[in-house]
mmCIF file of C-alpha atoms in Angstrom:
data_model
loop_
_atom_site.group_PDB
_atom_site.id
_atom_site.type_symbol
_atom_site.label_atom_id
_atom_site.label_comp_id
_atom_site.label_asym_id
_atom_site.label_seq_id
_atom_site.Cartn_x
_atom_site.Cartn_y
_atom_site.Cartn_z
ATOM 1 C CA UNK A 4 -5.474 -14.492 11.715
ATOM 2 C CA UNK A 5 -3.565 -11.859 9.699
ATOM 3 C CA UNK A 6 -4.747 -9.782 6.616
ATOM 4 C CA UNK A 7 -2.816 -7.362 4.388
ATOM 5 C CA UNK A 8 -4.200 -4.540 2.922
ATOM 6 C CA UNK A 9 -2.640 -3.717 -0.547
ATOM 7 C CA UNK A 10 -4.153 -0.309 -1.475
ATOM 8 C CA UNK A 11 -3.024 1.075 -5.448
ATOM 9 C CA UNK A 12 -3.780 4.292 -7.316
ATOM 10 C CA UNK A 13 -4.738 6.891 -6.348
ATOM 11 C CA UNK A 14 -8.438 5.772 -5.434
ATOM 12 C CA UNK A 15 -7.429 2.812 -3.756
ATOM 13 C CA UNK A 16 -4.819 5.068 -1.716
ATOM 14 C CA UNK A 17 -7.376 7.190 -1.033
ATOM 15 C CA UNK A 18 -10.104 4.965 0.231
ATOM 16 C CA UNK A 19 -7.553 2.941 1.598
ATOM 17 C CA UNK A 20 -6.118 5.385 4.295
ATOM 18 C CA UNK A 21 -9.983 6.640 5.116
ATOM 19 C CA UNK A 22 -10.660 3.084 6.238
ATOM 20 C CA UNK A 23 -7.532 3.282 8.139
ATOM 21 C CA UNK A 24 -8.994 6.405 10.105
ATOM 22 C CA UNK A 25 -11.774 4.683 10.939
ATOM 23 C CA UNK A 26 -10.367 1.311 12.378
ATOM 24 C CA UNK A 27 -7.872 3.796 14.142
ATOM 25 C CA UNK A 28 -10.537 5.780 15.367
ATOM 26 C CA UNK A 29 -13.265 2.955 16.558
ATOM 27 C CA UNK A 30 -10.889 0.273 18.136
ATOM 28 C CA UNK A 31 -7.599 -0.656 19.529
ATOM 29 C CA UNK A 32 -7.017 -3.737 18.110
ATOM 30 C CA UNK A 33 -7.588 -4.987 14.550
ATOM 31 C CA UNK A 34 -6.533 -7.856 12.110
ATOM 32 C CA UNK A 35 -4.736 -4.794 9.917
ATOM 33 C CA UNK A 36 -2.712 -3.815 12.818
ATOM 34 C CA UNK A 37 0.423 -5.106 14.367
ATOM 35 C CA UNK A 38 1.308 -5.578 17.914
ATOM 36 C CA UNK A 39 2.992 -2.130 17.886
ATOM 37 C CA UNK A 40 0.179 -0.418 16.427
ATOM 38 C CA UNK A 41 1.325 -0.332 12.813
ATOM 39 C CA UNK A 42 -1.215 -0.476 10.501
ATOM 40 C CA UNK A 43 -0.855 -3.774 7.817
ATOM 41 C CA UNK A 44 -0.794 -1.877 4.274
ATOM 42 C CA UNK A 45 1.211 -1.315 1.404
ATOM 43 C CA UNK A 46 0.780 1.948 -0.149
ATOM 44 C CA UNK A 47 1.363 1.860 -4.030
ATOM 45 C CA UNK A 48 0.764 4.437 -6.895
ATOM 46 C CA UNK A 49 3.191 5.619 -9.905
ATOM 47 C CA UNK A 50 2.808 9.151 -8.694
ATOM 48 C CA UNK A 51 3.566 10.162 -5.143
ATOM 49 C CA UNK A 52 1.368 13.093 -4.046
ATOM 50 C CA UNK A 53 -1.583 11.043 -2.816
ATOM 51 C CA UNK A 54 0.360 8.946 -1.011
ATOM 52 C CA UNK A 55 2.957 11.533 0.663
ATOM 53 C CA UNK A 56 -0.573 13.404 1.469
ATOM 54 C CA UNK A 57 -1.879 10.545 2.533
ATOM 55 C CA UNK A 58 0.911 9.841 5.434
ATOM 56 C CA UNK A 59 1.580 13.506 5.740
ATOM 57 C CA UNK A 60 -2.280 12.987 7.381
ATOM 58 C CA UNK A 61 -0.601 10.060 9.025
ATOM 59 C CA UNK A 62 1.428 11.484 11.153
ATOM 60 C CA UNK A 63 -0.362 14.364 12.595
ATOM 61 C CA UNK A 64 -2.821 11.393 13.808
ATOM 62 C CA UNK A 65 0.518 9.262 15.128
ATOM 63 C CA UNK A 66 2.204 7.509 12.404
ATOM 64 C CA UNK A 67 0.304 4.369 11.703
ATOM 65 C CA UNK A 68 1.911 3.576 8.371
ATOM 66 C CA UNK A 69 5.558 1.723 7.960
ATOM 67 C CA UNK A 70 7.855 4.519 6.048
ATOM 68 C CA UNK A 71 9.625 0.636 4.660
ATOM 69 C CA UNK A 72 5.638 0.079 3.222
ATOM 70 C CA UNK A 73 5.192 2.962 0.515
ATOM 71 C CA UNK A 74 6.599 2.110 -3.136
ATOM 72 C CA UNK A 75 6.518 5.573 -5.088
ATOM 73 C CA UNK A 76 7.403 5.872 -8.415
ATOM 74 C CA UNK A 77 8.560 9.634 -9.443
ATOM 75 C CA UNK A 78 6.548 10.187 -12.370
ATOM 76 C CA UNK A 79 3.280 9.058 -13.613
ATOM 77 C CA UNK A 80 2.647 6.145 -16.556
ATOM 78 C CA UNK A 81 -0.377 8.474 -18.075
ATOM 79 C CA UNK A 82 -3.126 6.501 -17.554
ATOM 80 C CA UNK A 83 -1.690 3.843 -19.468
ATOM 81 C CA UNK A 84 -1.736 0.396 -17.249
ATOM 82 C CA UNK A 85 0.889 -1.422 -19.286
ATOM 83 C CA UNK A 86 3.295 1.064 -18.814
ATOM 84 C CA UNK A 87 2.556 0.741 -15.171
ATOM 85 C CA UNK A 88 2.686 -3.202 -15.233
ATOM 86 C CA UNK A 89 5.631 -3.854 -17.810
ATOM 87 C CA UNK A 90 7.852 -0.884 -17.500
ATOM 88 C CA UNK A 91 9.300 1.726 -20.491
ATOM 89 C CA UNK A 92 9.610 -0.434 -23.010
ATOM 90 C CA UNK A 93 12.255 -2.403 -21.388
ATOM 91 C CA UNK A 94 13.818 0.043 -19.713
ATOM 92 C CA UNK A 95 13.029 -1.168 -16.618
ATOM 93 C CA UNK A 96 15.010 -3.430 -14.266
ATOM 94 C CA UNK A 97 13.612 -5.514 -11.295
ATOM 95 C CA UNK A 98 15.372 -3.263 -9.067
ATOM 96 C CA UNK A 99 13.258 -0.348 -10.277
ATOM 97 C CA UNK A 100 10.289 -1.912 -11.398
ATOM 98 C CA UNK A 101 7.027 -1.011 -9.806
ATOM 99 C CA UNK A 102 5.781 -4.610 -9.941
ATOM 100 C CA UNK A 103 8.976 -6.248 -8.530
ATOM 101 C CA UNK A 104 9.175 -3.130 -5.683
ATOM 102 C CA UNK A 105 5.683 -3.719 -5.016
ATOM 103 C CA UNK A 106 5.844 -7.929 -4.332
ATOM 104 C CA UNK A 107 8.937 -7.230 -2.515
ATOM 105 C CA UNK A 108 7.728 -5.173 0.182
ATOM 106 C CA UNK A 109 3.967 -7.263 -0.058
ATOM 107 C CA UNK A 110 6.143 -10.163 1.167
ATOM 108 C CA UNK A 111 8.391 -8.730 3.897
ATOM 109 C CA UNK A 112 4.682 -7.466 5.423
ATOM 110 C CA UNK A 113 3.284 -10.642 5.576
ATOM 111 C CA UNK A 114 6.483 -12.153 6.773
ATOM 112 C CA UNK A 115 5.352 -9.771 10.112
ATOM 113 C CA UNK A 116 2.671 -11.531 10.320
ATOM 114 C CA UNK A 117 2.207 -14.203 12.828
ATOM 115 C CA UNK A 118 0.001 -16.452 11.162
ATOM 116 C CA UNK A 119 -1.644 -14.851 7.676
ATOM 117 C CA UNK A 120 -4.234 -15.912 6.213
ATOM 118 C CA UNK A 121 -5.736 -13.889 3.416
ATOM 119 C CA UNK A 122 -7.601 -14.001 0.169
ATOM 120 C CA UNK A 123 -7.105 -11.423 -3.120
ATOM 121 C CA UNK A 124 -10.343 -9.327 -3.114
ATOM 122 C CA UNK A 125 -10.514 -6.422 -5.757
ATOM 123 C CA UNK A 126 -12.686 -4.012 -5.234
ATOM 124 C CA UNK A 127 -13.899 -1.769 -8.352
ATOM 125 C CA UNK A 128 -15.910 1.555 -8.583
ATOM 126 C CA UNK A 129 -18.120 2.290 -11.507
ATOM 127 C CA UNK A 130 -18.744 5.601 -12.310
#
């Protein structure tokens, strides 16, 4: 059995790539890792810092993410979720859409996969 973890924002980024420490750290294999030791994530967030911190992290410890699994946007969408779901007001195409870069790359991981079987599970934190 196969999972895929999908981690977005900056929070989920965040948490995401501490968990990753830890299975790293505790066992050799894991149902979020691949035969080759690549970890079974896609990294998303409309601004990149977190994330280019997050696998600059990475590969001190040995370069567990796939470079082919991190969709970045440039610049930020302001808090402001629709901008982050729909685009600028149209300006957006599939080709640079966050949503459509996002489902592409969800679905070439889980392609990898040998036999997947997973379930969406949200996770929320209330402050």
């Amino acid at each position: 059995m196969s999972s895929v973890l999908l981690m977005v924002g900056q929070c989920g980024n965040q948490i995401g790539h501490d968990l990753m420490k830890l299975i790293d750290s505790t066992t050799d294999s894991h149902p979020l890792t691949h035969r080759d030791g690549k970890i079974r994530c896609v990294c998303v967030d409309s601004e990149p810092k977190v994330i280019k911190a997050n696998i600059a992290d990475d590969r001190k410890r040995g370069q567990l993410y796939r470079d082919d699994n991190v969709v970045i946007d440039q610049r930020g969408r302001g808090n402001n979720w629709a901008l982050g779901y729909h685009g600028l007001l149209g300006q957006e195409t599939k080709e640079t859409s966050l949503l459509h870069r996002t489902l592409s790359v969800l679905r070439k991981e889980v392609e990898r996969c040998d036999r997947f079987e997973g379930e969406a599970v949200a996770f929320f934190i209330v402050k």
